[in-house]
CSV table of C-alpha atoms and ligand atoms in Angstrom, one decimal:
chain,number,residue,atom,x,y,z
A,1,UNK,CA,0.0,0.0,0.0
A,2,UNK,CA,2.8,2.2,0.7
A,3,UNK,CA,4.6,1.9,-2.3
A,4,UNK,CA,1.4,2.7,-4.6
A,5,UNK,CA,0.8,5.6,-2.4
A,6,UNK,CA,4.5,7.2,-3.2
A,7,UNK,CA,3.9,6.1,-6.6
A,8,UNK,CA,0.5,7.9,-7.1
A,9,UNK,CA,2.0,10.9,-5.0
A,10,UNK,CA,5.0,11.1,-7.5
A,11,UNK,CA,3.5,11.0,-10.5
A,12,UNK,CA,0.8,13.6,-9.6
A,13,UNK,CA,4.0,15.7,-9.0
A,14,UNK,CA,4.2,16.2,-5.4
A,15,UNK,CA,7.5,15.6,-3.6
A,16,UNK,CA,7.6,12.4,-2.0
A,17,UNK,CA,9.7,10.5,1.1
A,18,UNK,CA,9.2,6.9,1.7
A,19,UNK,CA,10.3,5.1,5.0
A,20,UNK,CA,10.4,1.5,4.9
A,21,UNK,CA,11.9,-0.4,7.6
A,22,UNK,CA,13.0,-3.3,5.8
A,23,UNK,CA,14.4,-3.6,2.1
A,24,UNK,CA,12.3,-3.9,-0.5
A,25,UNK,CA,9.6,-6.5,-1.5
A,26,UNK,CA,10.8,-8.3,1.7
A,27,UNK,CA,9.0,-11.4,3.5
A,28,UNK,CA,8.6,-10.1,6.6
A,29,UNK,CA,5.2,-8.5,6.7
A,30,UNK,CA,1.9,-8.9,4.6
A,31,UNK,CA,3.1,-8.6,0.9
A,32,UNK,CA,5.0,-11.9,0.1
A,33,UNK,CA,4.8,-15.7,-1.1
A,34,UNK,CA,4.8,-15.3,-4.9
A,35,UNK,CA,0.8,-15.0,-5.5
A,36,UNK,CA,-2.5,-13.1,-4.6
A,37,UNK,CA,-5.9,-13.8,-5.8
A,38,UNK,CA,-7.7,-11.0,-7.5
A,39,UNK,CA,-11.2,-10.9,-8.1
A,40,UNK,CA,-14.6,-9.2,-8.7
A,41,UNK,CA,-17.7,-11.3,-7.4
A,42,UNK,CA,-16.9,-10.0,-4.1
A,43,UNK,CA,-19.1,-12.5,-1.6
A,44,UNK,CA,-17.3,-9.9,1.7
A,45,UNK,CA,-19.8,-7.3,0.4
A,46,UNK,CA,-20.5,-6.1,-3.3
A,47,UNK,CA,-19.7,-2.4,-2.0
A,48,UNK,CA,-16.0,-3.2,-2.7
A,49,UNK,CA,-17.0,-4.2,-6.2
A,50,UNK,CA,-17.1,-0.5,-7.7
A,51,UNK,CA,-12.9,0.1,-6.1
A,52,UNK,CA,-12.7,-3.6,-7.4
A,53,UNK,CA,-13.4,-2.4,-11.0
A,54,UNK,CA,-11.1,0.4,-10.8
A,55,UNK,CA,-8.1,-1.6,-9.6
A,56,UNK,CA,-8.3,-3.4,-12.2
A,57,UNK,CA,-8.0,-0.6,-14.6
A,58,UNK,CA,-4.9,0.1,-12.4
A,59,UNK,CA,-3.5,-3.3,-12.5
A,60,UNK,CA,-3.5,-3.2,-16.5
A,61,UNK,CA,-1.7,0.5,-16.5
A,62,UNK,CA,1.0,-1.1,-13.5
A,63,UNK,CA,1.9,-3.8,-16.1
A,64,UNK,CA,1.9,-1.3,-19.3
A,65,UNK,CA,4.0,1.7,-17.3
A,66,UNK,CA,6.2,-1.1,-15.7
A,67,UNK,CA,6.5,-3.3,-18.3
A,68,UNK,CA,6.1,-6.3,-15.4
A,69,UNK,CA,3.7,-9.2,-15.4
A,70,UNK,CA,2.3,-7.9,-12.5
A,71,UNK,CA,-1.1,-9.9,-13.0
A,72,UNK,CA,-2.8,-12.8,-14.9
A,73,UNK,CA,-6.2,-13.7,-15.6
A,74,UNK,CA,-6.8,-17.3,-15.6
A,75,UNK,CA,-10.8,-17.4,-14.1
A,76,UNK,CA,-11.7,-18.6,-10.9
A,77,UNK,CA,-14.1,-20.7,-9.1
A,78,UNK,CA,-15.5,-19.7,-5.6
A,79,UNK,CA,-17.2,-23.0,-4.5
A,80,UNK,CA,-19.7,-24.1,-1.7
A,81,UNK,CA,-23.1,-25.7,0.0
A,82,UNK,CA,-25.6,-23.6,-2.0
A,83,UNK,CA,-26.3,-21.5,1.3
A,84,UNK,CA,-22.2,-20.8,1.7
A,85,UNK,CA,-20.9,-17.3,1.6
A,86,UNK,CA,-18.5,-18.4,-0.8
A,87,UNK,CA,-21.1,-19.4,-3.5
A,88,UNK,CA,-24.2,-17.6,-2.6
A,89,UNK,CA,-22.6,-13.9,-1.8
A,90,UNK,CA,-20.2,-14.3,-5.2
A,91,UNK,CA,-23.4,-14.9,-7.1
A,92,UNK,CA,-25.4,-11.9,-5.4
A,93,UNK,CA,-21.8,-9.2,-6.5
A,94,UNK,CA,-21.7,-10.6,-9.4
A,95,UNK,CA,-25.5,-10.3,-10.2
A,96,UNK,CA,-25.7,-7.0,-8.7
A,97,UNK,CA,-22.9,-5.3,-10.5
A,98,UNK,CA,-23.5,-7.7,-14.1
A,99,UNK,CA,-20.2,-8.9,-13.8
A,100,UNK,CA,-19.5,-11.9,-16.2
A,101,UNK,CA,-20.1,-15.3,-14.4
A,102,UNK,CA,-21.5,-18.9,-14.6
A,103,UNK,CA,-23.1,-21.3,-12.4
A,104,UNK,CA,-21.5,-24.8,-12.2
A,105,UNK,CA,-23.1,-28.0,-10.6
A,106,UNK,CA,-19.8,-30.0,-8.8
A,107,UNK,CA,-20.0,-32.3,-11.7
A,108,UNK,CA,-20.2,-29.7,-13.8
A,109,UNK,CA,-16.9,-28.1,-12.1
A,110,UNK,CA,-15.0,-31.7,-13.0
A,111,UNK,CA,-16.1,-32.1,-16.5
A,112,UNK,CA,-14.7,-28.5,-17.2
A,113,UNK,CA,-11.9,-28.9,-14.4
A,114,UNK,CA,-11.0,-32.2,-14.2
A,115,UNK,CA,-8.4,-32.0,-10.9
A,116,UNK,CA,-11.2,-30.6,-9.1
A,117,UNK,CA,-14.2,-32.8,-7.2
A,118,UNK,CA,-16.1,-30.8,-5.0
A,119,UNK,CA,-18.3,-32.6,-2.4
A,120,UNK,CA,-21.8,-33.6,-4.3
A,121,UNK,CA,-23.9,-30.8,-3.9
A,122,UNK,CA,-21.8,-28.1,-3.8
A,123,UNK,CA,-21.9,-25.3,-6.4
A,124,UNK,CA,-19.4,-22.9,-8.0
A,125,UNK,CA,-19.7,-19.2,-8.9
A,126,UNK,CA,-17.0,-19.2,-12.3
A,127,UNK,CA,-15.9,-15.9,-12.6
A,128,UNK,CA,-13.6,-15.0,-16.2
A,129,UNK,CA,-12.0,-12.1,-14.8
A,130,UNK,CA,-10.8,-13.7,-11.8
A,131,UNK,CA,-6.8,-14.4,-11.4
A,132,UNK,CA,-4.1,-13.5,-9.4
A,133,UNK,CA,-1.1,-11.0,-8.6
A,134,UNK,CA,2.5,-10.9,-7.8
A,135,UNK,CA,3.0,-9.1,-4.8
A,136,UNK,CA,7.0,-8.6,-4.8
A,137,UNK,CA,6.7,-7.8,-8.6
A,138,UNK,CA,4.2,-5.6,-7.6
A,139,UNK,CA,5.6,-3.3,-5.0
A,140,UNK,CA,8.8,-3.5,-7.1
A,141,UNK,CA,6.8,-2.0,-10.1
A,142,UNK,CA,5.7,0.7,-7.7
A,143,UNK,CA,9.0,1.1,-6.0
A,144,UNK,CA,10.7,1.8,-9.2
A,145,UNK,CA,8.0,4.0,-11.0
A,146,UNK,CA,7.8,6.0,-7.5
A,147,UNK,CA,11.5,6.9,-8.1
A,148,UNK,CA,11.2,7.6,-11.9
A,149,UNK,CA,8.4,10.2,-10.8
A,150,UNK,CA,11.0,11.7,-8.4
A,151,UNK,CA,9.7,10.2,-5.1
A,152,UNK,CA,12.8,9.7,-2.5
A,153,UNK,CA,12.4,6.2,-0.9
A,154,UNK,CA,14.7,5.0,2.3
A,155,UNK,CA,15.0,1.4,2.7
A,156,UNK,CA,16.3,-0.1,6.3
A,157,UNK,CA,15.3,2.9,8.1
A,158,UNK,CA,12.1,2.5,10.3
A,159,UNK,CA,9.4,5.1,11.3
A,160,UNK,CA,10.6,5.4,15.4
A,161,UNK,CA,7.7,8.4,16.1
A,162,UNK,CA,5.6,10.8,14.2
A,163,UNK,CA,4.3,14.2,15.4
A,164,UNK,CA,2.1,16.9,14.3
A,165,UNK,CA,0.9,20.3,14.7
A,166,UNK,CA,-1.1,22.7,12.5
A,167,UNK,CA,1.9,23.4,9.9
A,168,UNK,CA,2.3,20.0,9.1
A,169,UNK,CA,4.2,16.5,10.6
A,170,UNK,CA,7.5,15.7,11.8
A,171,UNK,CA,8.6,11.9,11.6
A,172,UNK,CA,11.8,10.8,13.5
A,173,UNK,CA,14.7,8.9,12.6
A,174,UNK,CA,17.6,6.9,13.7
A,175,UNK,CA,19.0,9.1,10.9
A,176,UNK,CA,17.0,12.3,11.7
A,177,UNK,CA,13.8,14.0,12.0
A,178,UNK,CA,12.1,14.7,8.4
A,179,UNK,CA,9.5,17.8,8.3
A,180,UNK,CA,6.3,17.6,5.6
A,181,UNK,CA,2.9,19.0,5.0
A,182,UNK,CA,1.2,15.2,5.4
A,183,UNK,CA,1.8,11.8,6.5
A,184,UNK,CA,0.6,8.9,4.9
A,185,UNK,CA,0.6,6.1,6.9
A,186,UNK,CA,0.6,2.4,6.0
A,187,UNK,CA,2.2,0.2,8.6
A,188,UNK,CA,0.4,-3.0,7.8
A,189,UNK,CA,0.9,-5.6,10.9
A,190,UNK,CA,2.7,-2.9,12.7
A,191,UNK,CA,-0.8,-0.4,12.7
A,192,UNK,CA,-1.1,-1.6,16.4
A,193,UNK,CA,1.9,0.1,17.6
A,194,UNK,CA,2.1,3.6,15.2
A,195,UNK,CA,-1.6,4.1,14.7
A,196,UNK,CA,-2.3,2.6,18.2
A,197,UNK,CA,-5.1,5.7,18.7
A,198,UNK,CA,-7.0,5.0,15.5
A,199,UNK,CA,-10.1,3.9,17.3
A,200,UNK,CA,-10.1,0.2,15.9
A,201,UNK,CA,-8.9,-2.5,17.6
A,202,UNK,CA,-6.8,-4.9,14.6
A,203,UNK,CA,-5.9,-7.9,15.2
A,204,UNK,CA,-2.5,-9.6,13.9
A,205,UNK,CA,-2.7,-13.1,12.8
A,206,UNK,CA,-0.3,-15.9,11.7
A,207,UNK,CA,-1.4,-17.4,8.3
A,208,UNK,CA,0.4,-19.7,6.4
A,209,UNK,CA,1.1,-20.5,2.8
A,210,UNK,CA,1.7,-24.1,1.5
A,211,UNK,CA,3.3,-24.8,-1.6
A,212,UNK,CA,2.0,-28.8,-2.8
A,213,UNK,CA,3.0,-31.6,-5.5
A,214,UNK,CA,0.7,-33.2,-7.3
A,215,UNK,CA,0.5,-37.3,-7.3
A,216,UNK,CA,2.1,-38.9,-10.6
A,217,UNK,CA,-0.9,-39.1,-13.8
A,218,UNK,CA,-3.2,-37.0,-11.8
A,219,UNK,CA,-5.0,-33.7,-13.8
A,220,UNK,CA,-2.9,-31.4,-14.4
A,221,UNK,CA,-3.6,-27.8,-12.8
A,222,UNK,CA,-1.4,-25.7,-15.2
A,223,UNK,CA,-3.2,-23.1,-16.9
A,224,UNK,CA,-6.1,-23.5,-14.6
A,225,UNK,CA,-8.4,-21.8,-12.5
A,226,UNK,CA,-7.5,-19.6,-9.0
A,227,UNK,CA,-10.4,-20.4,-6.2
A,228,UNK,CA,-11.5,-20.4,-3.0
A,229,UNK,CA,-13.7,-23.6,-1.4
A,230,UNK,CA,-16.3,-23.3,2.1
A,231,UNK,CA,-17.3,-26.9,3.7
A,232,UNK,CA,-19.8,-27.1,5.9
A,233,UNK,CA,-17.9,-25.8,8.7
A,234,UNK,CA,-17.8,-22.6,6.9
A,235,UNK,CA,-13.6,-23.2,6.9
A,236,UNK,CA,-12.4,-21.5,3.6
A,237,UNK,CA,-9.4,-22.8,1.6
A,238,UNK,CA,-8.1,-21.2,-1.3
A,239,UNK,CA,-5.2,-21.9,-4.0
A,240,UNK,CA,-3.9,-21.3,-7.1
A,241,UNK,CA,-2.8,-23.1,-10.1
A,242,UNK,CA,1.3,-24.4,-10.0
A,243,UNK,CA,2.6,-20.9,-11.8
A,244,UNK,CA,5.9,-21.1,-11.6
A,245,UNK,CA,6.1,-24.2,-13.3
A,246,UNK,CA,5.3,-28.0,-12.1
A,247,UNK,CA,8.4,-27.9,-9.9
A,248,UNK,CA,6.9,-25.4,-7.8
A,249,UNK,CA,3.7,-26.8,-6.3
A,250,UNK,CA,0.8,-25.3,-6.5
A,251,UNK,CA,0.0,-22.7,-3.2
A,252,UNK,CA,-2.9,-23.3,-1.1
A,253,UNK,CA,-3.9,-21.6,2.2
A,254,UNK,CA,-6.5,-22.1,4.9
A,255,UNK,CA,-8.3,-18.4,4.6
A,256,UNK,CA,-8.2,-17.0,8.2
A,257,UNK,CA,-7.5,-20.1,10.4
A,258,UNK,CA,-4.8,-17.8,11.9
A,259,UNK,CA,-3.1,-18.0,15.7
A,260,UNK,CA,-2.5,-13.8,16.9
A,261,UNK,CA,0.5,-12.7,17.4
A,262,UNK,CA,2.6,-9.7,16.6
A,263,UNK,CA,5.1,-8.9,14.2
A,264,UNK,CA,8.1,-9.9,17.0
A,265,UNK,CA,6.6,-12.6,18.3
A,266,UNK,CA,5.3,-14.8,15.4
A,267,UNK,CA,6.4,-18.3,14.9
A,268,UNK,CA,8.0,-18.8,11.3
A,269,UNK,CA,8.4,-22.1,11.5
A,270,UNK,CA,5.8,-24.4,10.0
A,271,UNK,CA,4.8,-27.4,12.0
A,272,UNK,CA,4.3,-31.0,10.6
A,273,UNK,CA,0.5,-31.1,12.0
A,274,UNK,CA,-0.2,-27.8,10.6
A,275,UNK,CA,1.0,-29.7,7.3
A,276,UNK,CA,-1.3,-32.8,7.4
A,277,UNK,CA,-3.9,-30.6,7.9
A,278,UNK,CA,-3.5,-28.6,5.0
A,279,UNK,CA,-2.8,-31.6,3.1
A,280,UNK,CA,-6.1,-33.6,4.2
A,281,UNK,CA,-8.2,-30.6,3.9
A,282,UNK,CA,-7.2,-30.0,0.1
A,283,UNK,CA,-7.5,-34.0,-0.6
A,284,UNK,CA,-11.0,-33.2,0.0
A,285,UNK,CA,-11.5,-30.7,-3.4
A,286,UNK,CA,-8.3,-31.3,-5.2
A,287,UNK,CA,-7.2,-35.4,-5.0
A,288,UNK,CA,-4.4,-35.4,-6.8
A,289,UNK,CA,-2.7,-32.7,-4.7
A,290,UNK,CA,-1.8,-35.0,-2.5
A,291,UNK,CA,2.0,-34.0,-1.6
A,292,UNK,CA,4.7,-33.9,-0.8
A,293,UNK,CA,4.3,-29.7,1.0
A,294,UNK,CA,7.5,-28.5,-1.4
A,295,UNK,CA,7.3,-25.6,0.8
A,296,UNK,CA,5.7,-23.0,3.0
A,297,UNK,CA,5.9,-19.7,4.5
A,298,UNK,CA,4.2,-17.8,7.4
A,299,UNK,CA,2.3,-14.2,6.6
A,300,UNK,CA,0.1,-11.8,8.6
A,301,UNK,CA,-3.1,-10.4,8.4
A,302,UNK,CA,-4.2,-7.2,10.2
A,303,UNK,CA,-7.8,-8.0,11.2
A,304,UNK,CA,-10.3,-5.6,12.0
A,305,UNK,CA,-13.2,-6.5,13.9
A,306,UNK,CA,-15.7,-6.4,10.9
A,307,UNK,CA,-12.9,-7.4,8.2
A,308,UNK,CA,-13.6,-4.3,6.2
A,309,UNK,CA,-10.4,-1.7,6.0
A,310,UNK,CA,-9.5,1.6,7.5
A,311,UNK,CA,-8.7,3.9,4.6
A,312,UNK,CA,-9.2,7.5,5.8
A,313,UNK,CA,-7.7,10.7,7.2
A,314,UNK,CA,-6.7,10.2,11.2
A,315,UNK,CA,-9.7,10.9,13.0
A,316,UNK,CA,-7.5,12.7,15.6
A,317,UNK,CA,-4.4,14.2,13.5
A,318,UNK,CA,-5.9,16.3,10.5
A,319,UNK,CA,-2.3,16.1,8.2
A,320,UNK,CA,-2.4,12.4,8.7
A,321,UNK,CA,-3.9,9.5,6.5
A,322,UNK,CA,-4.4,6.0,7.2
A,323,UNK,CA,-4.5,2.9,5.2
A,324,UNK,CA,-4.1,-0.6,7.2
A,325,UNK,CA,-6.1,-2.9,8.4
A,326,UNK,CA,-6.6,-4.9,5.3
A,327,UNK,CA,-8.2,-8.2,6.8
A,328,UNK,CA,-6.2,-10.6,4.3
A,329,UNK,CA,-7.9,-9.4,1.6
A,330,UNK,CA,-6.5,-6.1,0.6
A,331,UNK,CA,-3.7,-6.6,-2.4
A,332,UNK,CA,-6.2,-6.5,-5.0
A,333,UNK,CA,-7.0,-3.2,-3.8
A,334,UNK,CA,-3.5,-2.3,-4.0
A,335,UNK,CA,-3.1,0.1,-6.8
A,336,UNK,CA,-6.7,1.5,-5.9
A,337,UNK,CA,-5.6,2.3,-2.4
A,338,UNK,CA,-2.4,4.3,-3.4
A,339,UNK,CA,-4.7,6.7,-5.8
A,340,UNK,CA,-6.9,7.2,-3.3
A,341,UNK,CA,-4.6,7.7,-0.6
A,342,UNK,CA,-2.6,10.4,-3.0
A,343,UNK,CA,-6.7,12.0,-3.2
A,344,UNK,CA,-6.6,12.4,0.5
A,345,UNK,CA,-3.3,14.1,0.6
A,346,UNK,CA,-4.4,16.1,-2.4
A,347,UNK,CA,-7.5,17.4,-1.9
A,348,UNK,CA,-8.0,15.8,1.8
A,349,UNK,CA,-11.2,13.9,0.1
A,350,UNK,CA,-11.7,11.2,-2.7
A,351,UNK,CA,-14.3,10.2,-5.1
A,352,UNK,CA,-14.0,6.6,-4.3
A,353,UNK,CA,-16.4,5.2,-2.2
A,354,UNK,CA,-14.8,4.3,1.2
A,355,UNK,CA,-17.6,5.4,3.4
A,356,UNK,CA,-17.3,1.5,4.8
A,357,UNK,CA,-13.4,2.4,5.7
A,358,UNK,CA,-14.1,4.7,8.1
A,359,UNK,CA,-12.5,4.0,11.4
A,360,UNK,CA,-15.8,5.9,13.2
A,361,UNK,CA,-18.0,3.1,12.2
A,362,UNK,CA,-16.8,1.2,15.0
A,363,UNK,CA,-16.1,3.6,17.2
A,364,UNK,CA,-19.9,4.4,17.6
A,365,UNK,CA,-21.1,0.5,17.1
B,401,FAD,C1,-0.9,-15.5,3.5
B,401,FAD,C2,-1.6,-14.3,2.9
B,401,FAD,C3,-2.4,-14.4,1.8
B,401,FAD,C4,-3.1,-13.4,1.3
B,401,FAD,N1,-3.9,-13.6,0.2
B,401,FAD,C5,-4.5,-12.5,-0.4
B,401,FAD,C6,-5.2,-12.7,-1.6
B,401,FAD,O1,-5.2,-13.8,-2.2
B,401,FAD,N2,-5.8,-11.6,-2.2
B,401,FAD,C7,-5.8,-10.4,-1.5
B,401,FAD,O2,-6.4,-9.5,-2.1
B,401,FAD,N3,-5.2,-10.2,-0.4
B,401,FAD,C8,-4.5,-11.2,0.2
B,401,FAD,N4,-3.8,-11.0,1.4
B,401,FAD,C9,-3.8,-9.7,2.0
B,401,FAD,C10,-2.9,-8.8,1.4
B,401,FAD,O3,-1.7,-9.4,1.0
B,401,FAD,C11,-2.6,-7.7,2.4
B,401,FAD,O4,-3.9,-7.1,2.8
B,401,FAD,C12,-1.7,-6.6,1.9
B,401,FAD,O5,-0.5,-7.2,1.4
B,401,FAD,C13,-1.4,-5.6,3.0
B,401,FAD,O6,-0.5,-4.7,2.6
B,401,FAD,P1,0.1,-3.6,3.5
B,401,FAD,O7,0.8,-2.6,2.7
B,401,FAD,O8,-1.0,-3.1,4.5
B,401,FAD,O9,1.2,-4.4,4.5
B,401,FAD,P2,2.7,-4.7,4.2
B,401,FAD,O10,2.9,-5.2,2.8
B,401,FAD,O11,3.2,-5.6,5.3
B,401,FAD,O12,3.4,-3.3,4.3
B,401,FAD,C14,3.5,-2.6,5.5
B,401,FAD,C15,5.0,-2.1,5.5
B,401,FAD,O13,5.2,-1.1,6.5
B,401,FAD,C16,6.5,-1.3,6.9
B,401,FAD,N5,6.6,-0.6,8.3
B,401,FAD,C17,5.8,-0.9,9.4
B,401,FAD,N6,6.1,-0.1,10.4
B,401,FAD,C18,7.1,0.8,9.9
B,401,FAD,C19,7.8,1.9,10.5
B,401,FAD,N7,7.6,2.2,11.7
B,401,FAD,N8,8.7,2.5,9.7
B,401,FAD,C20,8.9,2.1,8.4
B,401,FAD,N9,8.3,1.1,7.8
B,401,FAD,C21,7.4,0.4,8.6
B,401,FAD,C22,6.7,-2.7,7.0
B,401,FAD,O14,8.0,-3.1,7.0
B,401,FAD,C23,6.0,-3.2,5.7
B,401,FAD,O15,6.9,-3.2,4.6
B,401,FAD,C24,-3.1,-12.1,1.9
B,401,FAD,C25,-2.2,-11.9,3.0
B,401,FAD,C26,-1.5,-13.0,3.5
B,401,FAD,C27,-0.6,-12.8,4.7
C-alpha cells in the first residue's frame, strides 16, 4: 500500500519520502509468497465491487508503465453448500454489478476442471475475470515507478515516532527527523503500535502459505483456475494453479484459520500437524494434490473487527492519512488504495467510495 501511495504521489507531481523499515519486497510483513488472488464477485460485500473495478483498470496501467507481469487472468471458481458465503454472496456481486459469471453444478466443475471434485452438492460461482497478482513484482513495479516520478524512498530505516501540529508533521529517525505537510501512513501488521489511537482494535494473525506436489498421472492444474472452497464448517481454503512451473507446487492456504501474534513474536516455523492438515483438507476438493508440501511460509493479516479496512484521514491528527487494516484481503485493492490515498493528501477527500473504511464506524457500534 505504501509503495502505490509514493507512486501515485510522485506521478501527480508532489515531492515524495518513503520510510520503509525493511528492504524492498521483503517477506517479513503482509506482501510476500509469490501470488494473490484478484477478483470481482466479491461475496465480503458487493460495496468493494465499484474500487474492485477500478483496480483493475490500475493493475492493467502497472503492467503497461512497468512493463512487469504484474497480473494474470486465468478465471476462478468460488465454491460451496448452495447457502455458503463463498457461492451464494459471489453470485449476489456478481448479479448486482453484471459482472461476467457462470453457475457450475460440482460435476459440472469436474467435466470442465477435471483436478477438481467438490463434495456432491456443492456449487461454484465461475468468474472470467478472476486471477491472481504478484505481490513482490508488484511493489517492485511501484517502487521503481515512485523513483522515476522523483519520489525519495529509504529502505532499512524504520518510522521510530511521528508528530504533528497545525503546519504540518514531523517523523523521527535513527537518521533524523524529516518535516512535511502530510503523512501517509501504511504500517500493515505494525498499525497496532504507530496508529495505536485510530479507534479500531486490529488484530494480527499468523497465516500460512503451502506450496503442494501433485501425485504422478493426476489432472494437471497448469493453466487452470484460481479459487477459494467453504465446507460445511464454513472453513475456507483457497489456491492457485502451480505458476511457476510444475516444480513449484501449487500454493494453497487455509483463509483466516490464523493464531495472533505480533510482528516480534510470530512463529516462522511451520509445524508437521499444521501440514497434514492442510494436506487432508485440500485431498477433500483437489485429489491429486496429494503431496509432498514442497514448501511454505508464514504471513500476517491485520484484522479488524468487521474485516472491512481503514482507509481515511486520522480521525484525531488532521495532516495524517491511514490505510491498514486490510483483513487478508486487501492486495487487490493495491493500486486503488495508493490513488486514493494520494486523493486524500491532495484534496484531503476522494471520489471513491470508502464510506465502509471509516474507522468511526466502530467507534460508535
Ligand atoms: C498469506 C496471505 C495471503 C493473502 N492472500 C490474499 C489474496 O489472495 N488476495 C488479496 O487481495 N489479499 C490477500 N492477502 C492480504 C494482502 O496481502 C494484504 O492485505 C496486503 O498485502 C497488506 O499490505 P500492507 O501494505 O498493508 O502491509 P505490508 O505489505 O506488510 O506493508 C507494511 C509495510 O510497512 C512497513 N513498516 C511498518 N512499520 C514501519 C515503520 N515504523 N517504519 C517504516 N516502515 C514500517 C513494513 O516493514 C511493511 O513493509 C493475503 C495476506 C497474507 C498474509
Amino acid at each position: 500500500m505504501g509503495s502505490s501511495a509514493a507512486y501515485h504521489l510522485a506521478r501527480r507531481g508532489m515531492r515524495v519520502l518513503g520510510l520503509e523499515r525493511f528492504a524492498p519486497a521483503h517477506d517479513k510483513g503482509s506482501s510476500h509468497g509469490g501470488s494473490r488472488i484478484i477478483r470481482q464477485s466479491y461475496f465480503e460485500d458487493p460495496a468493494y465491487v465499484p474500487l474492485l473495478l477500478r483496480s483493475y483498470e490500475l493493475w492493467e496501467e502497472l503492467k503497461q508503465n512497468s512493463g512487469v507481469d504484474v497480473y494474470s487472468i486465468t478465471g476462478g471458481l468460488f465454491i460451496g453448500p448452495p447457502d455458503s458465503t463463498t457461492f451464494s454472496g459471489s453470485l449476489r456481486a456478481s448479479e448486482q454489478w453484471g459482472l461476467d459469471h457462470e453457475v457450475l453444478t460440482d460435476r459440472e466443475v469436474h467435466q470442465s476442471f477435471p483436478a477438481f471434485e467438490p463434495p456432491a452438492g456443492q456449487f461454484a460461482l465461475y468468474e472470467r475475470m478472476a486471477g491472481f497478482a504478484r505481490p513482490e513484482f508488484t511493489v517492485r513495479a511501484h517502487i521503481g515507478l515512485a523513483e522515476q516520478a522523483g519520489a525519495d524512498l529509504h529502505f532499512g530505516e524504520p518510522a521510530l515516532s511521528w508528530t504533528d501540529d497545525v503546519n504540518g508533521v514531523s517523523v523521527h529517525t535513527e537518521a533524523g527527523t524529516y518535516q512535511a505537510s502530510q503523512l501517509v501512513v501504511c504500517p500493515g501488521a505494525w498499525a497496532p503500535k504507530i496508529l495505536s489511537d485510530i479507534g479500531i482494535r486490529i488484530k494480527i494473525e499468523r497465516q500460512v502459505m503451502y506450496w503442494i506436489d501433485h501425485s504422478p498421472g493426476s489432472p494437471s492444474m497448469e493453466g487452470g483456475p484460481i479459487y477459494i472452497q467453504e465446507n460445511n464448517n464454513v472453513e475456507q481454503i483457497y489456491g492457485f494453479p502451480p505458476i511457476d512451473g510444475p516444480a513449484g507446487g501449487a500454493k494453497v492456504a487455509f483463509f483466516r484459520k490464523g493464531t495472533e501474534c505480533t510482528p516480534d513474536t510470530i512463529d516462522r516455523e511451520v509445524h508437521p500437524d499444521e501440514r497434514r492438515d492442510m494436506l487432508d483438507r485440500v485431498s477433500q476438493l483437489l485429489p491429486g494434490l496429494s503431496g509432498p508440501v514442497l514448501d511454505t511460509a508464514t504471513c500476517m493479516y491485520s484484522t479488524t473487527p468487521d474485516e472491512n479496512f481503514v482507509i481515511a484521514r486520522h480521525p484525531l491528527h488532521t495532516n495524517v492519512s491511514v490505510a491498514c487494516g486490510f483483513s487478508g484481503h486487501g492486495f487487490k485493492f493495491v493500486p486503488v488504495v495508493g490513488e486514493i490515498l494520494a486523493d486524500l493528501v491532495e484534496h484531503g477527500t476522494t471520489d471513491h467510495p470508502i464510506a465502509l473504511f471509516d474507522p468511526a464506524r466502530l467507534a460508535s457500534a
